[in-house]
Amino acid sequence: RFGAYRVEECIGTGGMGIVYLALDEALQRQVALKTLLPVLAADPEFVARFKREAQSAAALNHPNITQIYAIGQEGDVPYFAMELIRGRSLEAIVKEKGAMPAHEAAVYILQSAHGLRHAAQRQLIHRDVKPSNLMLTEEGVVKITDFGLAKAARSATQLTATGEVLGSPGYISPEQAQGAPLDARSDIYSLGATFYHLVTGRL
C-alpha cells in the first residue's frame, strides 16, 4: 500500500522506478503508481530527480501527455500516481508488426508533437523522447510518458553535473550527446529519430 493506493500488481520497471497497477480506494479507479527503485531511494540526488519528474509532469495538462494525479511518500519510498494507459508503446507495436506505413506513423508523431509543444510552452523539455515513451491507447491516442529526464528550461536548479548526458543514445540530439545546454529543439530531433524508427523499423 502507498497512501490511499492499494497495489494490485507490478506492470513495469525502468532505469529509475517500478510501476504498479494500483487501486485508488477513495475514487475506486485504477491508476499506474510509480515508485523509486529501493536501491536509489537512499540517494538524495535521485530522490530529487524523481520528485522533479512528478512535479514537472503534474504541471502539464494535455490529452497527449500522461496525467499525474498525486505525489506522496510511503516510509522512505517516494511515489506518484498517474493515469493508467491501457495500450502499448509504439516500440512494442513496431517490434511485433515491423515498420509502420508512413501515413500511420505521421498521425502518431503529430499527436506527440502537440504534447511536446504544450510542454515546451511551459519551459519543459522531455529529454528522452523515443518509441518506448510514446504509449498508444486502445482509442488510438498517443500519450507521452516518463518525464523523468524533463527539466525546466529556465530553472536555476541543476540536479545533474555539468556535462552529464541523460537520455537514450539512439535518439538524443548531438547537443545532448555533447552535454551542451538544451531547448525544445532537442525534443524535435528525438521525435524525428523516433519517426524514422517507426517507418523503417530500425534505429
Backbone as ProteinMPNN parsed JSONL, in Angstrom:
{"seq_chain_A": "RFGAYRVEECIGTGGMGIVYLALDEALQRQVALKTLLPVLAADPEFVARFKREAQSAAALNHPNITQIYAIGQEGDVPYFAMELIRGRSLEAIVKEKGAMPAHEAAVYILQSAHGLRHAAQRQLIHRDVKPSNLMLTEEGVVKITDFGLAKAARSATQLTATGEVLGSPGYISPEQAQGAPLDARSDIYSLGATFYHLVTGRL", "coords_chain_A": {"N_chain_A": [[0.84, -1.196, 0.0], [0.483, 2.222, -0.797], [0.002, 5.124, 0.602], [-3.212, 6.205, -0.159], [-3.483, 4.264, -2.011], [-3.86, 0.979, -3.16], [-1.77, -1.572, -3.968], [-1.933, -3.693, -6.78], [-0.624, -5.206, -8.783], [2.658, -5.634, -10.284], [3.583, -3.81, -13.113], [5.611, -2.903, -14.684], [9.113, -2.001, -15.092], [11.798, 0.355, -14.851], [14.717, 2.401, -15.574], [14.853, 3.998, -13.338], [12.626, 3.549, -11.742], [9.832, 1.562, -10.436], [6.788, 0.418, -11.731], [3.476, 0.092, -10.755], [0.247, -1.478, -11.002], [-2.434, -0.058, -9.432], [-5.071, 0.518, -7.027], [-7.059, 3.277, -6.511], [-8.544, 3.775, -3.683], [-10.327, 5.624, -2.639], [-11.555, 6.909, -4.822], [-12.208, 4.77, -6.295], [-10.864, 3.89, -8.672], [-8.571, 2.609, -11.072], [-5.063, 3.126, -11.187], [-1.795, 3.981, -12.46], [1.024, 3.459, -10.572], [3.996, 4.86, -9.674], [7.129, 4.144, -8.298], [10.266, 4.893, -6.701], [13.195, 3.027, -7.404], [14.26, 0.791, -4.871], [17.048, 0.686, -4.315], [17.862, 3.175, -5.054], [16.458, 4.922, -3.518], [17.66, 5.856, -1.241], [19.395, 7.754, -2.057], [19.866, 11.113, -2.16], [20.063, 12.766, -4.46], [18.911, 11.258, -6.52], [16.352, 10.972, -5.478], [15.515, 13.624, -5.514], [15.515, 14.041, -8.272], [13.59, 12.227, -9.063], [11.281, 13.266, -7.786], [11.157, 15.649, -9.113], [10.438, 14.761, -11.628], [7.769, 13.997, -11.216], [6.63, 16.449, -10.383], [7.117, 18.083, -12.601], [5.662, 16.789, -14.629], [3.123, 16.854, -13.485], [2.433, 19.468, -13.749], [1.6, 19.698, -16.296], [-1.097, 19.611, -18.565], [-2.601, 17.987, -20.864], [-4.083, 16.302, -23.645], [-2.336, 14.521, -24.906], [-0.37, 13.849, -23.123], [0.617, 11.922, -20.381], [-1.327, 12.036, -17.475], [-0.612, 13.241, -14.223], [-1.753, 12.348, -11.038], [-1.314, 12.449, -8.222], [1.199, 13.048, -5.689], [3.361, 11.482, -3.377], [4.699, 9.97, -0.357], [5.7, 6.94, 1.021], [6.782, 5.744, 3.909], [10.171, 5.525, 3.439], [10.005, 5.666, 0.751], [9.41, 7.453, -2.106], [6.618, 8.237, -4.244], [4.42, 8.443, -7.112], [1.106, 8.815, -8.357], [-0.46, 8.092, -11.393], [-2.239, 8.566, -14.505], [-3.673, 5.641, -15.807], [-2.606, 3.965, -18.556], [-4.158, 2.208, -20.987], [-2.989, 0.206, -23.22], [-0.348, -0.021, -25.685], [3.191, 0.542, -26.105], [4.68, 2.484, -28.772], [7.05, 1.376, -29.516], [6.726, -1.353, -28.833], [4.741, -2.037, -30.64], [6.031, -1.744, -33.12], [7.994, -3.697, -32.819], [6.442, -5.977, -32.872], [4.932, -5.84, -35.29], [6.567, -4.765, -37.227], [7.911, -2.248, -39.497], [5.962, 0.757, -39.759], [3.314, 1.958, -41.935], [3.916, 5.068, -43.558], [1.935, 7.075, -43.375], [0.423, 6.295, -41.19], [2.302, 6.321, -39.095], [2.854, 9.046, -39.145], [0.556, 10.191, -38.086], [0.738, 9.454, -35.393], [3.131, 10.701, -34.679], [2.475, 13.379, -35.059], [0.537, 13.763, -33.056], [2.192, 13.368, -30.842], [3.886, 15.544, -31.174], [2.152, 17.654, -30.656], [1.762, 17.31, -27.891], [4.402, 17.678, -26.95], [4.822, 20.295, -27.738], [3.068, 21.624, -26.038], [4.356, 21.131, -23.597], [6.804, 22.449, -24.083], [5.983, 25.079, -24.295], [5.638, 25.621, -21.697], [8.123, 25.71, -20.752], [9.375, 23.211, -20.449], [11.397, 20.439, -21.12], [11.45, 17.259, -22.533], [13.55, 15.355, -22.941], [13.988, 12.65, -23.341], [12.688, 11.456, -25.549], [11.323, 8.814, -27.275], [10.34, 5.729, -28.965], [9.485, 3.885, -26.956], [8.58, 5.498, -24.957], [6.267, 6.562, -25.848], [3.027, 5.973, -25.647], [0.334, 4.152, -27.024], [-3.055, 4.413, -26.791], [-6.005, 2.318, -26.402], [-7.897, 3.619, -27.809], [-6.556, 4.867, -29.791], [-5.05, 7.105, -29.182], [-2.106, 8.928, -28.669], [0.037, 8.958, -25.896], [2.403, 10.737, -24.149], [4.904, 9.536, -22.067], [6.816, 9.285, -18.999], [8.407, 11.69, -17.938], [10.813, 11.707, -16.667], [13.344, 12.642, -17.205], [12.876, 15.188, -17.73], [13.338, 18.708, -17.727], [13.092, 21.933, -16.378], [13.432, 24.476, -18.627], [14.392, 26.976, -18.015], [15.108, 26.794, -15.437], [16.836, 27.417, -12.392], [17.808, 25.462, -10.875], [20.053, 22.85, -10.825], [20.264, 19.571, -11.198], [21.934, 17.751, -12.261], [25.312, 16.979, -12.965], [27.531, 19.276, -14.621], [27.812, 18.717, -18.039], [26.969, 16.101, -17.885], [25.367, 13.446, -19.499], [22.085, 12.716, -20.273], [19.535, 10.505, -21.317], [18.513, 8.53, -24.218], [20.805, 6.889, -26.212], [20.282, 6.236, -28.958], [18.499, 8.153, -29.851], [18.95, 10.749, -28.953], [19.769, 14.242, -29.411], [22.58, 15.816, -31.157], [23.639, 17.942, -29.576], [22.743, 17.228, -27.057], [24.104, 14.846, -26.677], [26.618, 15.864, -26.437], [26.534, 17.066, -24.023], [25.716, 19.679, -23.894], [23.899, 22.829, -23.364], [20.323, 22.616, -23.523], [17.294, 22.999, -25.491], [13.864, 23.144, -26.608], [14.248, 22.209, -29.168], [15.839, 19.97, -29.093], [14.099, 17.943, -28.322], [12.528, 17.911, -30.611], [14.346, 16.919, -32.474], [14.717, 14.326, -31.381], [12.156, 13.358, -31.688], [12.03, 13.263, -34.432], [13.955, 11.262, -34.908], [12.591, 9.202, -33.748], [10.372, 9.024, -35.472], [11.671, 8.134, -37.763], [12.44, 5.583, -36.889], [9.933, 4.377, -36.591], [8.964, 4.237, -39.253], [10.878, 2.797, -40.61], [11.579, 0.665, -39.061], [13.935, 0.38, -37.724], [16.778, 1.728, -35.87]], "CA_chain_A": [[0.0, 0.0, 0.0], [1.149, 3.528, -0.818], [-1.031, 6.107, 0.895], [-4.582, 5.756, -0.423], [-3.455, 3.362, -3.162], [-3.586, -0.424, -2.878], [-1.07, -2.181, -5.095], [-2.531, -4.928, -7.276], [0.417, -5.992, -9.445], [3.738, -4.898, -10.931], [3.335, -3.801, -14.558], [6.783, -2.48, -15.435], [10.271, -1.451, -14.396], [12.634, 1.203, -15.69], [16.023, 2.695, -15.035], [14.758, 4.688, -12.059], [11.484, 3.203, -10.914], [8.95, 0.414, -10.641], [5.417, 0.86, -11.958], [2.469, -0.871, -10.312], [-1.178, -1.245, -11.141], [-2.946, 0.149, -8.077], [-6.445, 0.986, -6.928], [-7.353, 4.447, -5.687], [-9.728, 3.284, -2.964], [-11.277, 6.711, -2.408], [-12.304, 7.18, -6.053], [-12.485, 3.477, -6.923], [-10.361, 3.843, -10.04], [-7.223, 2.073, -11.193], [-4.032, 4.083, -11.585], [-0.424, 3.485, -12.517], [1.724, 4.037, -9.436], [5.435, 4.732, -9.906], [7.968, 4.322, -7.112], [11.703, 4.883, -6.956], [13.847, 1.758, -7.089], [14.758, 0.808, -3.486], [18.49, 0.95, -4.242], [18.073, 4.6, -5.309], [15.655, 5.73, -2.609], [18.512, 6.446, -0.199], [20.264, 8.748, -2.696], [19.129, 12.387, -2.231], [20.016, 13.298, -5.83], [17.917, 10.505, -7.271], [15.039, 11.31, -4.931], [15.182, 14.944, -6.038], [15.215, 13.899, -9.691], [12.311, 11.517, -9.14], [10.217, 14.205, -7.43], [11.062, 16.635, -10.192], [9.656, 14.126, -12.699], [6.355, 14.098, -10.869], [6.218, 17.853, -10.357], [7.114, 18.578, -13.97], [4.544, 16.197, -15.362], [1.858, 17.273, -12.877], [2.141, 20.831, -14.203], [1.134, 19.624, -17.675], [-2.465, 19.115, -18.744], [-2.775, 17.889, -22.31], [-4.566, 14.949, -23.978], [-1.262, 13.66, -25.389], [0.61, 13.666, -22.049], [0.084, 11.162, -19.253], [-1.686, 12.929, -16.38], [-0.216, 12.879, -12.863], [-2.846, 12.608, -10.109], [-0.906, 12.753, -6.847], [2.577, 12.766, -5.305], [3.399, 11.168, -1.951], [5.819, 9.17, 0.124], [5.327, 5.885, 1.971], [8.042, 5.444, 4.567], [11.286, 6.173, 2.756], [9.836, 5.478, -0.693], [8.535, 8.41, -2.779], [5.814, 7.656, -5.33], [3.34, 9.263, -7.634], [0.026, 8.105, -9.036], [-0.732, 8.718, -12.685], [-3.239, 7.987, -15.394], [-3.36, 4.299, -16.288], [-2.746, 3.892, -20.008], [-4.479, 0.865, -21.474], [-2.498, 0.143, -24.587], [1.034, -0.465, -25.829], [4.11, 1.561, -26.607], [4.956, 2.398, -30.205], [8.169, 0.434, -29.661], [6.184, -2.71, -28.805], [3.986, -2.248, -31.876], [6.998, -1.949, -34.2], [8.633, -4.997, -32.602], [5.506, -7.045, -33.251], [4.403, -5.738, -36.656], [7.532, -4.224, -38.164], [7.783, -0.838, -39.862], [4.6, 1.251, -39.985], [3.097, 2.83, -43.089], [4.281, 6.442, -43.213], [0.769, 7.889, -43.001], [0.033, 5.902, -39.831], [3.318, 6.852, -38.187], [2.73, 10.506, -39.114], [-0.534, 10.523, -37.159], [1.245, 9.317, -34.029], [4.16, 11.723, -34.471], [1.795, 14.674, -34.934], [-0.026, 13.816, -31.704], [3.322, 13.557, -29.923], [4.365, 16.919, -31.343], [1.22, 18.527, -29.931], [2.066, 17.208, -26.469], [5.71, 18.279, -26.686], [4.671, 21.754, -27.854], [2.44, 22.06, -24.779], [5.406, 21.135, -22.577], [7.787, 23.481, -24.415], [5.391, 26.374, -23.979], [5.768, 25.762, -20.242], [9.569, 25.643, -20.486], [9.772, 21.861, -20.071], [11.98, 19.607, -22.162], [11.315, 15.874, -22.119], [14.934, 14.871, -22.927], [14.112, 11.212, -23.591], [11.621, 11.067, -26.472], [11.645, 7.586, -28.016], [9.122, 4.938, -29.143], [9.018, 3.22, -25.734], [7.943, 6.506, -24.103], [5.039, 7.01, -26.503], [2.03, 4.912, -25.493], [-0.865, 4.271, -27.851], [-4.203, 3.88, -26.072], [-6.914, 1.488, -27.181], [-8.686, 4.522, -28.649], [-5.702, 5.424, -30.821], [-4.47, 8.373, -28.734], [-0.727, 8.821, -28.184], [0.307, 9.588, -24.598], [3.825, 10.817, -23.816], [5.138, 9.11, -20.696], [8.147, 9.364, -18.407], [9.137, 12.946, -17.939], [11.846, 11.53, -15.653], [14.521, 13.421, -17.552], [12.436, 16.535, -18.072], [13.997, 19.76, -16.951], [12.613, 23.276, -16.705], [14.469, 25.043, -19.481], [14.94, 28.194, -17.415], [15.27, 26.58, -13.999], [18.171, 27.653, -11.842], [18.21, 24.248, -10.169], [20.762, 21.884, -11.661], [20.399, 18.323, -10.446], [22.923, 16.892, -12.892], [26.608, 17.637, -13.083], [27.779, 19.872, -15.923], [28.348, 17.769, -18.997], [26.379, 14.77, -17.764], [24.435, 13.171, -20.592], [20.92, 11.923, -19.936], [18.735, 10.214, -22.495], [18.78, 7.253, -24.877], [21.768, 7.203, -27.27], [19.759, 6.121, -30.316], [17.518, 9.185, -30.183], [19.268, 12.086, -28.461], [20.339, 15.199, -30.357], [24.032, 15.99, -30.991], [23.976, 18.814, -28.439], [22.517, 16.485, -25.816], [25.207, 13.897, -26.572], [27.805, 16.616, -26.053], [26.326, 17.646, -22.701], [25.525, 21.119, -24.058], [22.568, 23.303, -22.963], [19.253, 22.138, -24.403], [15.979, 23.625, -25.515], [12.844, 22.26, -27.182], [14.694, 21.64, -30.443], [16.365, 18.623, -28.854], [12.949, 17.03, -28.37], [12.126, 17.804, -32.019], [15.305, 15.986, -33.069], [14.413, 12.978, -30.894], [10.893, 12.945, -32.301], [12.381, 12.894, -35.803], [14.611, 9.95, -34.852], [11.51, 8.256, -33.459], [9.627, 8.879, -36.724], [12.491, 7.272, -38.615], [12.343, 4.222, -36.359], [8.599, 3.843, -36.867], [8.725, 3.964, -40.678], [11.888, 1.877, -41.141], [11.702, -0.497, -38.192], [15.286, 0.297, -37.161], [17.31, 2.993, -35.402]], "C_chain_A": [[0.873, 1.242, 0.0], [0.064, 4.587, -0.625], [-2.405, 5.52, 0.675], [-4.648, 4.711, -1.534], [-3.064, 1.95, -2.754], [-2.983, -1.076, -4.108], [-1.722, -3.498, -5.479], [-1.512, -5.813, -7.992], [1.475, -5.073, -10.031], [3.509, -4.967, -12.44], [4.538, -3.308, -15.358], [7.902, -1.984, -14.545], [11.069, -0.616, -15.383], [13.948, 1.468, -15.009], [15.978, 3.333, -13.658], [13.65, 4.151, -11.17], [10.771, 1.924, -11.293], [7.536, 0.954, -10.786], [4.457, -0.266, -11.58], [1.086, -0.482, -10.814], [-1.725, -1.143, -9.725], [-4.372, 0.666, -8.135], [-6.509, 2.197, -6.01], [-8.662, 4.122, -4.962], [-10.756, 4.374, -2.729], [-12.162, 6.938, -3.629], [-12.673, 5.905, -6.803], [-12.099, 3.476, -8.409], [-8.932, 3.292, -10.025], [-6.28, 3.161, -11.703], [-2.73, 3.322, -11.804], [0.335, 4.2, -11.406], [3.215, 3.774, -9.606], [6.198, 5.031, -8.628], [9.437, 4.317, -7.532], [12.267, 3.509, -6.599], [14.452, 1.82, -5.683], [16.234, 1.171, -3.374], [18.794, 2.431, -4.442], [17.393, 5.493, -4.279], [16.49, 6.412, -1.529], [19.424, 7.547, -0.745], [19.493, 10.056, -2.867], [19.024, 12.939, -3.641], [18.964, 12.582, -6.658], [16.507, 10.809, -6.776], [14.588, 12.661, -5.474], [14.798, 14.862, -7.511], [13.858, 13.225, -9.891], [11.143, 12.46, -8.843], [10.044, 15.271, -8.508], [10.26, 16.066, -11.353], [8.174, 14.305, -12.436], [5.86, 15.536, -10.93], [6.147, 18.442, -11.757], [5.895, 18.072, -14.726], [3.205, 16.645, -14.807], [1.45, 18.671, -13.331], [1.57, 20.847, -15.614], [-0.266, 19.028, -17.731], [-2.787, 19.128, -20.233], [-3.191, 16.47, -22.656], [-3.488, 14.001, -24.482], [-0.126, 13.494, -24.386], [-0.05, 12.929, -20.897], [-0.132, 12.086, -18.051], [-1.223, 12.373, -15.032], [-1.349, 13.274, -11.916], [-2.368, 13.077, -8.733], [0.552, 12.364, -6.637], [2.589, 12.474, -3.806], [4.655, 10.4, -1.584], [5.298, 8.184, 1.162], [6.603, 5.396, 2.633], [9.158, 6.232, 3.91], [11.131, 6.156, 1.24], [8.889, 6.526, -1.282], [7.79, 7.732, -3.928], [4.928, 8.735, -5.936], [2.354, 8.394, -8.398], [-0.293, 8.848, -10.325], [-1.79, 7.94, -13.456], [-2.783, 6.613, -15.868], [-3.639, 4.238, -17.79], [-3.008, 2.443, -20.411], [-4.111, 0.817, -22.952], [-1.071, -0.337, -24.601], [1.894, 0.683, -26.326], [4.285, 1.393, -28.112], [6.132, 1.455, -30.46], [7.66, -1.004, -29.719], [5.439, -3.033, -30.097], [4.932, -2.52, -33.037], [7.692, -3.305, -34.057], [7.741, -6.137, -33.084], [5.176, -7.033, -34.742], [5.418, -5.255, -37.683], [7.238, -2.763, -38.482], [6.327, -0.465, -40.163], [4.501, 1.955, -41.34], [3.33, 4.279, -42.669], [3.085, 7.256, -42.748], [0.293, 7.553, -41.587], [1.014, 6.47, -38.81], [3.181, 8.362, -38.045], [1.628, 10.951, -38.162], [-0.04, 10.484, -35.725], [2.293, 10.392, -33.711], [3.514, 13.094, -34.295], [1.169, 14.818, -33.546], [1.075, 14.064, -30.666], [3.831, 14.987, -29.979], [3.453, 17.902, -30.62], [1.53, 18.507, -28.435], [3.388, 17.871, -26.122], [5.654, 19.798, -26.813], [4.063, 22.316, -26.574], [3.497, 22.141, -23.673], [6.405, 22.267, -22.826], [7.267, 24.876, -24.095], [5.45, 26.672, -22.489], [7.214, 25.536, -19.797], [10.016, 24.273, -19.984], [10.267, 21.088, -21.29], [11.904, 18.166, -21.681], [12.679, 15.208, -21.951], [15.085, 13.374, -23.154], [12.957, 10.722, -24.463], [12.096, 9.871, -27.3], [10.378, 6.737, -28.097], [8.595, 4.291, -27.861], [8.359, 4.201, -24.773], [6.713, 7.128, -24.745], [4.052, 5.842, -26.473], [0.817, 5.19, -26.381], [-2.026, 3.62, -27.112], [-5.063, 3.014, -26.986], [-7.785, 2.317, -28.108], [-7.851, 5.192, -29.734], [-5.087, 6.767, -30.478], [-3.059, 8.118, -28.215], [-0.586, 9.596, -26.879], [1.809, 9.56, -24.351], [3.991, 10.452, -22.35], [6.569, 9.43, -20.28], [8.861, 10.681, -18.652], [10.247, 12.892, -16.884], [13.105, 12.316, -15.935], [14.142, 14.844, -17.935], [13.119, 17.553, -17.173], [13.415, 21.105, -17.357], [13.725, 24.018, -17.429], [15.126, 26.268, -18.861], [15.172, 28.051, -15.919], [16.699, 26.835, -13.562], [18.694, 26.418, -11.132], [18.862, 23.276, -11.132], [20.984, 20.62, -10.847], [21.369, 17.351, -11.101], [24.215, 17.678, -13.037], [26.778, 18.198, -14.489], [28.398, 18.829, -16.846], [27.783, 16.373, -18.882], [25.34, 14.581, -18.853], [23.317, 12.274, -20.092], [20.117, 11.684, -21.207], [19.137, 8.875, -23.085], [19.619, 7.497, -26.119], [21.202, 7.148, -28.693], [18.886, 7.277, -30.771], [17.935, 10.603, -29.794], [19.94, 12.937, -29.535], [21.851, 15.31, -30.142], [24.396, 16.857, -29.786], [23.746, 18.116, -27.103], [23.643, 15.479, -25.598], [26.488, 14.574, -26.104], [27.686, 17.224, -24.656], [26.134, 19.148, -22.739], [24.136, 21.532, -23.565], [21.515, 22.914, -24.011], [18.063, 23.084, -24.416], [15.041, 22.668, -26.253], [13.273, 21.628, -28.499], [15.297, 20.251, -30.273], [15.252, 17.584, -28.87], [12.464, 16.842, -29.795], [13.041, 16.815, -32.742], [14.948, 14.545, -32.679], [13.105, 12.456, -31.483], [11.127, 12.546, -33.762], [13.05, 11.532, -35.861], [13.591, 8.853, -34.564], [10.69, 7.969, -34.709], [10.374, 7.926, -37.665], [12.38, 5.816, -38.185], [10.989, 3.604, -36.717], [8.439, 3.426, -38.327], [9.749, 3.023, -41.291], [12.019, 0.595, -40.335], [13.072, -0.642, -37.576], [15.718, 1.69, -36.695], [17.904, 3.773, -36.566]], "O_chain_A": [[1.877, 1.308, 0.708], [-0.687, 4.908, -1.546], [-2.744, 4.477, 1.236], [-5.736, 4.316, -1.954], [-2.054, 1.749, -2.08], [-3.612, -1.128, -5.165], [-2.029, -4.323, -4.618], [-1.53, -7.033, -7.83], [1.232, -3.886, -10.25], [3.271, -6.044, -12.986], [4.492, -3.297, -16.588], [7.681, -1.596, -13.398], [11.025, -0.845, -16.592], [14.272, 0.85, -13.994], [16.936, 3.233, -12.891], [13.73, 4.287, -9.949], [11.058, 1.295, -12.312], [7.132, 1.85, -10.045], [4.6, -1.408, -12.017], [0.795, 0.696, -11.024], [-1.508, -2.038, -8.908], [-4.822, 1.184, -9.158], [-6.063, 2.14, -4.865], [-9.743, 4.184, -5.548], [-11.947, 4.081, -2.63], [-13.37, 7.136, -3.498], [-13.366, 5.952, -7.82], [-12.894, 3.113, -9.277], [-8.187, 3.498, -9.066], [-6.648, 3.994, -12.531], [-2.587, 2.173, -11.388], [0.287, 5.427, -11.317], [3.651, 2.625, -9.674], [5.952, 6.035, -7.961], [9.792, 3.797, -8.59], [11.86, 2.903, -5.608], [15.096, 2.812, -5.34], [16.632, 1.88, -2.45], [19.861, 2.901, -4.048], [17.708, 6.678, -4.175], [16.077, 7.426, -0.967], [20.141, 8.197, 0.016], [18.547, 10.101, -3.653], [18.001, 13.525, -3.994], [18.216, 13.211, -7.407], [15.573, 10.895, -7.574], [13.428, 12.831, -5.849], [13.864, 15.534, -7.951], [13.084, 13.602, -10.771], [10.14, 12.459, -9.557], [8.935, 15.731, -8.777], [9.493, 16.785, -11.994], [7.417, 14.713, -13.318], [4.787, 15.804, -11.47], [5.235, 19.206, -12.07], [5.19, 18.841, -15.38], [2.245, 16.804, -15.562], [0.269, 19.02, -13.304], [1.106, 21.886, -16.084], [-0.574, 18.063, -17.032], [-3.192, 20.15, -20.787], [-2.713, 15.521, -22.035], [-3.698, 12.788, -24.487], [0.962, 13.049, -24.751], [-1.156, 13.278, -20.484], [0.769, 12.827, -17.66], [-1.414, 11.194, -14.736], [-1.85, 14.396, -11.979], [-2.948, 13.992, -8.149], [1.076, 11.476, -7.309], [1.898, 13.15, -3.043], [5.552, 10.211, -2.405], [4.549, 8.554, 2.067], [7.414, 4.716, 2.005], [9.101, 7.46, 3.831], [12.032, 6.588, 0.522], [7.692, 6.5, -0.995], [8.282, 6.766, -4.511], [4.717, 9.795, -5.348], [2.717, 7.383, -8.999], [-0.383, 10.075, -10.344], [-2.169, 6.824, -13.1], [-1.636, 6.443, -16.283], [-4.771, 4.435, -18.231], [-2.171, 1.566, -20.196], [-4.833, 1.324, -23.81], [-0.616, -0.983, -23.657], [1.399, 1.66, -26.888], [4.07, 0.311, -28.66], [6.196, 0.81, -31.506], [8.108, -1.787, -30.556], [5.494, -4.159, -30.589], [4.683, -3.411, -33.848], [7.948, -3.983, -35.052], [8.221, -7.13, -33.631], [5.143, -8.083, -35.384], [5.161, -5.326, -38.884], [6.421, -2.123, -37.82], [5.569, -1.249, -40.735], [5.493, 2.489, -41.836], [2.981, 4.671, -41.556], [3.208, 8.051, -41.816], [-0.187, 8.429, -40.868], [0.61, 7.03, -37.791], [3.368, 8.904, -36.955], [1.758, 11.982, -37.502], [-0.354, 11.369, -34.929], [2.329, 10.922, -32.601], [3.962, 13.886, -33.465], [1.261, 15.881, -32.931], [0.91, 14.86, -29.741], [4.169, 15.574, -28.951], [3.928, 18.876, -30.036], [1.559, 19.553, -27.786], [3.486, 18.555, -25.104], [6.348, 20.511, -26.088], [4.492, 23.36, -26.083], [3.528, 23.103, -22.906], [6.806, 22.961, -21.892], [8.026, 25.749, -23.673], [5.328, 27.822, -22.067], [7.489, 25.22, -18.64], [10.942, 24.185, -19.178], [9.636, 21.089, -22.346], [12.258, 17.878, -20.538], [12.934, 14.566, -20.932], [16.208, 12.871, -23.159], [12.327, 9.709, -24.162], [13.145, 9.923, -27.943], [9.426, 7.0, -27.363], [7.382, 4.161, -27.694], [7.649, 3.779, -23.86], [6.177, 8.114, -24.24], [4.223, 4.852, -27.184], [0.343, 6.323, -26.471], [-1.996, 2.422, -26.834], [-4.863, 2.989, -28.201], [-8.346, 1.799, -29.073], [-8.369, 5.994, -30.511], [-4.647, 7.495, -31.368], [-2.839, 7.206, -27.418], [-1.031, 10.738, -26.769], [2.422, 8.492, -24.343], [3.299, 10.995, -21.488], [7.411, 9.793, -21.102], [9.786, 10.772, -19.458], [10.582, 13.911, -16.279], [13.861, 12.628, -15.015], [14.98, 15.614, -18.405], [13.43, 17.28, -16.013], [13.261, 21.385, -18.546], [14.828, 24.167, -16.903], [16.285, 26.566, -19.147], [15.4, 29.034, -15.215], [17.65, 26.508, -14.272], [19.882, 26.331, -10.82], [18.272, 22.921, -12.151], [21.793, 20.6, -9.92], [21.61, 16.262, -10.581], [24.199, 18.897, -13.21], [26.227, 17.652, -15.445], [29.365, 18.154, -16.494], [28.094, 15.523, -19.717], [24.524, 15.469, -19.097], [23.571, 11.198, -19.55], [20.03, 12.558, -22.069], [19.986, 8.17, -22.539], [19.195, 8.24, -27.004], [21.608, 7.939, -29.544], [18.562, 7.377, -31.954], [17.328, 11.567, -30.262], [20.59, 12.421, -30.444], [22.356, 14.946, -29.08], [25.343, 16.552, -29.06], [24.457, 18.373, -26.132], [24.088, 15.278, -24.468], [27.336, 13.953, -25.463], [28.637, 17.829, -24.161], [26.36, 19.828, -21.738], [23.278, 20.672, -23.366], [21.786, 22.889, -25.212], [17.852, 23.861, -23.485], [15.392, 21.513, -26.492], [12.712, 20.61, -28.903], [15.271, 19.445, -31.203], [15.437, 16.475, -29.372], [12.035, 15.749, -30.165], [12.579, 15.982, -33.521], [14.885, 13.66, -33.532], [12.964, 11.261, -31.744], [10.503, 11.612, -34.266], [12.759, 10.731, -36.75], [13.702, 7.732, -35.062], [10.35, 6.819, -34.983], [9.779, 7.037, -38.276], [12.242, 4.923, -39.021], [10.919, 2.437, -37.102], [7.848, 2.384, -38.614], [9.523, 2.497, -42.381], [12.498, -0.424, -40.833], [13.366, -1.67, -36.965], [15.116, 2.697, -37.067], [18.409, 4.879, -36.374]]}, "name": "protein", "num_of_chains": 1, "seq": "RFGAYRVEECIGTGGMGIVYLALDEALQRQVALKTLLPVLAADPEFVARFKREAQSAAALNHPNITQIYAIGQEGDVPYFAMELIRGRSLEAIVKEKGAMPAHEAAVYILQSAHGLRHAAQRQLIHRDVKPSNLMLTEEGVVKITDFGLAKAARSATQLTATGEVLGSPGYISPEQAQGAPLDARSDIYSLGATFYHLVTGRL"}
